[in-house]
Short mmCIF file of C-alpha atoms in Angstrom, two decimals:
data_model
loop_
_atom_site.label_atom_id
_atom_site.label_comp_id
_atom_site.label_asym_id
_atom_site.label_seq_id
_atom_site.Cartn_x
_atom_site.Cartn_y
_atom_site.Cartn_z
CA MET A 1 2.76 7.62 23.60
CA ALA A 2 1.24 7.55 20.10
CA THR A 3 -1.55 5.11 19.38
CA ALA A 4 -1.27 2.68 16.47
CA TYR A 5 -3.77 4.78 14.52
CA GLU A 6 -1.73 7.96 15.00
CA THR A 7 1.45 6.15 13.98
CA PHE A 8 -0.25 4.74 10.86
CA GLN A 9 -1.66 8.15 9.97
CA VAL A 10 1.83 9.66 10.20
CA LEU A 11 3.15 6.83 8.00
CA VAL A 12 0.44 7.41 5.37
CA GLU A 13 1.01 11.17 5.32
CA SER A 14 4.79 10.71 5.15
CA ILE A 15 4.49 8.42 2.12
CA MET A 16 2.11 10.87 0.41
CA VAL A 17 4.40 13.87 0.97
CA SER A 18 7.62 12.01 0.11
CA SER A 19 6.19 10.64 -3.15
CA LYS A 20 6.40 14.14 -4.67
CA GLY A 21 2.95 13.78 -6.28
CA TRP A 22 3.47 10.35 -7.87
CA VAL A 23 1.02 8.70 -5.44
CA ASP A 24 -2.69 9.61 -5.48
CA ALA A 25 -3.75 7.48 -2.52
CA VAL A 26 -2.24 5.53 0.36
CA ALA A 27 -4.18 3.33 2.75
CA ILE A 28 -3.43 0.93 5.55
CA VAL A 29 -5.72 -2.06 5.77
CA SER A 30 -5.95 -4.92 8.23
CA GLN A 31 -5.72 -8.46 6.88
CA ASP A 32 -9.39 -9.00 7.71
CA GLY A 33 -10.34 -6.22 5.29
CA SER A 34 -10.92 -3.31 7.66
CA PRO A 35 -9.57 0.11 6.71
CA VAL A 36 -7.26 1.57 9.34
CA THR A 37 -6.40 4.95 7.81
CA PHE A 38 -5.91 6.56 4.42
CA SER A 39 -5.06 9.71 2.54
CA ALA A 40 -6.21 10.34 -1.01
CA ASN A 41 -6.17 13.06 -3.64
CA VAL A 42 -8.69 11.13 -5.76
CA ASP A 43 -12.10 9.53 -5.28
CA PHE A 44 -11.30 6.64 -2.95
CA ASN A 45 -13.68 4.40 -1.01
CA PRO A 46 -11.59 2.96 1.85
CA GLU A 47 -14.11 0.26 2.78
CA TYR A 48 -14.26 -1.20 -0.73
CA ILE A 49 -10.52 -0.88 -1.26
CA ALA A 50 -9.84 -2.56 2.09
CA ALA A 51 -12.14 -5.50 1.35
CA ALA A 52 -10.72 -5.97 -2.15
CA THR A 53 -7.13 -5.75 -0.88
CA ALA A 54 -7.79 -8.41 1.75
CA ALA A 55 -9.20 -10.66 -0.98
CA ILE A 56 -6.18 -10.07 -3.23
CA GLY A 57 -3.79 -10.68 -0.32
CA GLY A 58 -5.59 -13.86 0.68
CA ALA A 59 -5.53 -15.18 -2.87
CA ALA A 60 -1.82 -14.37 -3.22
CA THR A 61 -1.09 -16.12 0.07
CA ALA A 62 -2.95 -19.23 -1.12
CA VAL A 63 -0.96 -19.33 -4.37
CA VAL A 64 2.32 -18.79 -2.53
CA GLU A 65 1.52 -21.66 -0.16
CA LEU A 66 0.80 -23.93 -3.14
CA LEU A 67 4.30 -23.09 -4.37
CA ASN A 68 5.76 -24.06 -0.98
CA SER A 69 7.10 -20.57 -0.43
CA LYS A 70 7.28 -18.70 2.87
CA GLY A 71 5.34 -15.66 1.70
CA TYR A 72 5.57 -12.68 -0.57
CA GLU A 73 6.86 -9.15 -0.23
CA LYS A 74 4.78 -7.14 -2.64
CA ILE A 75 2.07 -7.15 -5.24
CA ASP A 76 2.16 -4.71 -8.16
CA VAL A 77 -0.82 -4.43 -10.50
CA GLN A 78 -0.61 -2.29 -13.62
CA LEU A 79 -3.99 -0.78 -14.39
CA LYS A 80 -5.16 -0.13 -17.95
CA ASP A 81 -4.86 3.64 -17.49
CA LYS A 82 -1.12 3.24 -16.75
CA ARG A 83 -1.58 3.72 -13.00
CA TYR A 84 -0.39 1.08 -10.53
CA LEU A 85 -1.89 -0.51 -7.48
CA LEU A 86 0.97 -1.35 -5.14
CA ILE A 87 0.39 -3.60 -2.13
CA ARG A 88 3.05 -4.06 0.52
CA MET A 89 3.03 -5.92 3.81
CA TYR A 90 3.84 -3.83 6.89
CA LYS A 91 3.74 -5.65 10.20
CA ASP A 92 0.37 -7.42 10.07
CA TYR A 93 -1.22 -4.90 7.71
CA TYR A 94 -1.38 -4.12 4.02
CA VAL A 95 -0.16 -0.76 2.75
CA ILE A 96 -1.85 0.18 -0.52
CA CYS A 97 -0.67 2.86 -2.92
CA VAL A 98 -2.45 4.02 -6.05
CA THR A 99 -0.12 5.93 -8.36
CA LYS A 100 -0.62 8.57 -10.98
CA PRO A 101 -0.46 7.36 -14.61
CA SER A 102 3.02 6.41 -15.85
CA PRO A 103 4.70 6.91 -12.46
CA ASN A 104 8.34 6.78 -11.53
CA LEU A 105 8.04 3.29 -9.99
CA GLY A 106 11.68 3.14 -8.96
CA PHE A 107 11.28 6.29 -6.90
CA ILE A 108 8.01 5.11 -5.35
CA ASN A 109 9.56 1.75 -4.48
CA LEU A 110 12.47 3.53 -2.78
CA ILE A 111 10.03 5.61 -0.74
CA LEU A 112 8.03 2.55 0.28
CA GLU A 113 11.16 0.60 1.18
CA ALA A 114 12.45 3.49 3.27
CA PHE A 115 9.24 3.86 5.27
CA LEU A 116 8.26 0.19 5.53
CA SER A 117 11.63 -1.44 6.17
CA GLY A 118 11.72 -0.36 9.79
CA LYS A 119 15.22 1.03 9.32
CA PRO A 120 15.89 4.59 10.47
#
């Protein structure tokens, strides 16, 4: 039986391959800010990214609670160089994607939905 790490590594690699080059990095991070696994075609520090993602997720959760909502599904941040930081919840973890500049966001969102929805 595959361990959680092996399953997450397969998930990360599957997203990278399926993105057809639109995604430069994918990581899975625990909510406490620990990196679980990642794959990157660019300079990528998983420890720093994990800690920053946990902070962003915590802040978003606090805002959502102030709005009396039950949670959020995704966070998309457009960077000044036209890349995107995409954060999705998957089970009790964050999945982070860093795109290439001016990506096909619709395609990337379809890939993420397909792999993270839990549907076959």
